[in-house]
Amino acid sequence: QVQLTESGGTSLQPGGSLRLSCTASGMTASIRCMGWFRQAPGKEREEREGVASILKGGPAYYKKGMRGHFIISQDNTKDTVYLEITNVKPEDTGMYYCVADRGRCKVIEGNLDQDYWGQGTQVTVSS
């Protein structure tokens, strides 16, 4: 089993930046890919949007149009993946969920069938 612990969610004003963290624990050697989904307010779980993913020691993938606004990175020595959100906008408000998969994630394709999910961390953007 793998446990995912997210942190870094906060309330901030438009134009700011923040970095979310997700640390995996347990049988982390089985993980090949980690990524992030977000769920906007009022949306159902099935409407979670895949933002970005990164292969362990490999490349990053972003949903179309999100590269640059979101920056995903990893520290394999800490089994941690980060999601930096730059120039935040009100539409970035939502719960951000970290995922880990023993396969290739397919996060940006919106595949919700991930092996492991975190509990989520809330990001609120308002002026």
mmCIF file of C-alpha atoms in Angstrom:
data_model
loop_
_atom_site.group_PDB
_atom_site.id
_atom_site.type_symbol
_atom_site.label_atom_id
_atom_site.label_comp_id
_atom_site.label_asym_id
_atom_site.label_seq_id
_atom_site.Cartn_x
_atom_site.Cartn_y
_atom_site.Cartn_z
ATOM 1 C CA GLN A 1 0.000 0.000 0.000
ATOM 2 C CA VAL A 2 0.982 3.597 -0.577
ATOM 3 C CA GLN A 3 -0.164 6.626 1.372
ATOM 4 C CA LEU A 4 -0.149 10.108 -0.116
ATOM 5 C CA THR A 5 -0.014 13.226 2.027
ATOM 6 C CA GLU A 6 -0.610 16.593 0.419
ATOM 7 C CA SER A 7 0.184 20.001 1.840
ATOM 8 C CA GLY A 8 0.515 23.583 0.742
ATOM 9 C CA GLY A 9 -3.089 24.478 0.060
ATOM 10 C CA THR A 10 -3.981 27.996 1.101
ATOM 11 C CA SER A 11 -6.069 31.067 0.389
ATOM 12 C CA LEU A 12 -4.428 33.718 -1.723
ATOM 13 C CA GLN A 13 -5.143 36.615 -4.019
ATOM 14 C CA PRO A 14 -5.068 36.514 -7.807
ATOM 15 C CA GLY A 15 -1.635 36.907 -9.275
ATOM 16 C CA GLY A 16 0.142 35.087 -6.495
ATOM 17 C CA SER A 17 1.910 31.756 -6.609
ATOM 18 C CA LEU A 18 1.998 28.697 -4.437
ATOM 19 C CA ARG A 19 3.508 25.249 -4.325
ATOM 20 C CA LEU A 20 1.683 22.119 -3.343
ATOM 21 C CA SER A 21 3.565 19.107 -2.043
ATOM 22 C CA CYS A 22 2.689 15.447 -2.001
ATOM 23 C CA THR A 23 4.779 12.893 -0.182
ATOM 24 C CA ALA A 24 4.348 9.186 -0.714
ATOM 25 C CA SER A 25 5.010 6.628 1.984
ATOM 26 C CA GLY A 26 4.745 2.865 2.187
ATOM 27 C CA MET A 27 5.555 0.693 -0.796
ATOM 28 C CA THR A 28 6.791 3.589 -2.913
ATOM 29 C CA ALA A 29 9.096 1.463 -5.026
ATOM 30 C CA SER A 30 6.039 0.320 -6.950
ATOM 31 C CA ILE A 31 5.127 3.824 -8.068
ATOM 32 C CA ARG A 32 5.946 4.755 -11.648
ATOM 33 C CA CYS A 33 3.958 7.946 -11.978
ATOM 34 C CA MET A 34 2.516 10.697 -9.830
ATOM 35 C CA GLY A 35 0.248 13.570 -10.692
ATOM 36 C CA TRP A 36 -2.390 16.062 -9.706
ATOM 37 C CA PHE A 37 -6.098 16.425 -10.244
ATOM 38 C CA ARG A 38 -8.259 19.312 -9.217
ATOM 39 C CA GLN A 39 -11.940 19.428 -8.395
ATOM 40 C CA ALA A 40 -13.647 22.771 -8.779
ATOM 41 C CA PRO A 41 -16.321 23.867 -6.300
ATOM 42 C CA GLY A 42 -19.687 22.301 -6.998
ATOM 43 C CA LYS A 43 -18.230 19.661 -9.291
ATOM 44 C CA GLU A 44 -18.564 15.938 -8.721
ATOM 45 C CA ARG A 45 -15.716 13.505 -8.307
ATOM 46 C CA GLU A 46 -16.258 12.328 -11.871
ATOM 47 C CA GLU A 47 -15.541 15.861 -13.030
ATOM 48 C CA ARG A 48 -12.090 16.066 -11.540
ATOM 49 C CA GLU A 49 -9.657 17.552 -14.012
ATOM 50 C CA GLY A 50 -6.237 16.090 -14.586
ATOM 51 C CA VAL A 51 -3.674 18.870 -14.412
ATOM 52 C CA ALA A 52 -0.229 17.331 -14.726
ATOM 53 C CA SER A 53 1.748 14.170 -14.142
ATOM 54 C CA ILE A 54 5.357 13.124 -14.013
ATOM 55 C CA LEU A 55 7.008 9.786 -14.508
ATOM 56 C CA LYS A 56 9.429 8.715 -11.819
ATOM 57 C CA GLY A 57 12.743 10.028 -13.060
ATOM 58 C CA GLY A 58 11.108 10.902 -16.327
ATOM 59 C CA PRO A 59 9.271 13.631 -18.191
ATOM 60 C CA ALA A 60 6.352 15.751 -17.113
ATOM 61 C CA TYR A 61 3.032 15.989 -18.905
ATOM 62 C CA TYR A 62 0.503 18.797 -18.757
ATOM 63 C CA LYS A 63 -3.077 19.136 -19.802
ATOM 64 C CA LYS A 64 -3.241 21.261 -22.924
ATOM 65 C CA GLY A 65 -2.860 24.914 -22.154
ATOM 66 C CA MET A 66 -1.644 24.392 -18.621
ATOM 67 C CA ARG A 67 2.107 24.205 -19.111
ATOM 68 C CA GLY A 68 3.690 27.235 -17.529
ATOM 69 C CA HIS A 69 0.716 28.027 -15.345
ATOM 70 C CA PHE A 70 1.356 24.735 -13.568
ATOM 71 C CA ILE A 71 4.819 23.331 -12.997
ATOM 72 C CA ILE A 72 5.188 19.786 -11.744
ATOM 73 C CA SER A 73 8.461 18.529 -10.341
ATOM 74 C CA GLN A 74 9.707 15.692 -8.187
ATOM 75 C CA ASP A 75 12.286 14.839 -5.584
ATOM 76 C CA ASN A 76 12.743 11.116 -5.784
ATOM 77 C CA THR A 77 14.976 11.097 -2.734
ATOM 78 C CA LYS A 78 11.965 12.187 -0.737
ATOM 79 C CA ASP A 79 9.256 10.415 -2.760
ATOM 80 C CA THR A 80 7.714 13.828 -3.151
ATOM 81 C CA VAL A 81 6.062 15.542 -6.066
ATOM 82 C CA TYR A 82 5.350 19.248 -6.233
ATOM 83 C CA LEU A 83 2.857 21.343 -8.143
ATOM 84 C CA GLU A 84 3.639 25.001 -8.467
ATOM 85 C CA ILE A 85 0.798 27.233 -9.574
ATOM 86 C CA THR A 86 1.875 30.588 -10.936
ATOM 87 C CA ASN A 87 -0.186 33.733 -11.469
ATOM 88 C CA VAL A 88 -3.172 32.133 -9.801
ATOM 89 C CA LYS A 89 -6.671 32.999 -10.938
ATOM 90 C CA PRO A 90 -10.055 32.549 -9.262
ATOM 91 C CA GLU A 91 -10.733 29.608 -11.558
ATOM 92 C CA ASP A 92 -7.802 27.809 -9.929
ATOM 93 C CA THR A 93 -9.914 27.513 -6.802
ATOM 94 C CA GLY A 94 -10.603 23.938 -5.861
ATOM 95 C CA MET A 95 -9.437 20.844 -4.085
ATOM 96 C CA TYR A 96 -6.187 19.493 -5.436
ATOM 97 C CA TYR A 97 -5.619 15.775 -5.226
ATOM 98 C CA CYS A 98 -2.332 13.980 -5.566
ATOM 99 C CA VAL A 99 -2.341 10.590 -7.250
ATOM 100 C CA ALA A 100 0.175 7.806 -7.695
ATOM 101 C CA ASP A 101 0.045 4.917 -10.057
ATOM 102 C CA ARG A 102 2.014 1.786 -10.779
ATOM 103 C CA GLY A 103 1.489 2.426 -14.458
ATOM 104 C CA ARG A 104 1.583 5.559 -16.549
ATOM 105 C CA CYS A 105 -1.117 7.560 -14.748
ATOM 106 C CA LYS A 106 -2.819 9.075 -17.794
ATOM 107 C CA VAL A 107 -3.720 11.993 -15.548
ATOM 108 C CA ILE A 108 -3.964 14.561 -18.290
ATOM 109 C CA GLU A 109 -6.338 12.269 -20.108
ATOM 110 C CA GLY A 110 -8.606 12.518 -17.083
ATOM 111 C CA ASN A 111 -8.204 8.904 -16.055
ATOM 112 C CA LEU A 112 -9.648 8.659 -12.535
ATOM 113 C CA ASP A 113 -8.644 5.015 -12.210
ATOM 114 C CA GLN A 114 -5.446 5.746 -10.309
ATOM 115 C CA ASP A 115 -3.979 3.297 -7.845
ATOM 116 C CA TYR A 116 -3.682 5.779 -4.989
ATOM 117 C CA TRP A 117 -5.287 9.085 -4.071
ATOM 118 C CA GLY A 118 -4.453 11.616 -1.420
ATOM 119 C CA GLN A 119 -7.050 13.334 0.730
ATOM 120 C CA GLY A 120 -6.721 16.617 -1.100
ATOM 121 C CA THR A 121 -5.547 20.106 -0.232
ATOM 122 C CA GLN A 122 -7.710 23.192 -0.712
ATOM 123 C CA VAL A 123 -6.681 26.164 -2.806
ATOM 124 C CA THR A 124 -8.846 29.276 -2.719
ATOM 125 C CA VAL A 125 -8.129 32.259 -4.934
ATOM 126 C CA SER A 126 -10.090 35.428 -4.310
ATOM 127 C CA SER A 127 -9.542 39.119 -3.956
#
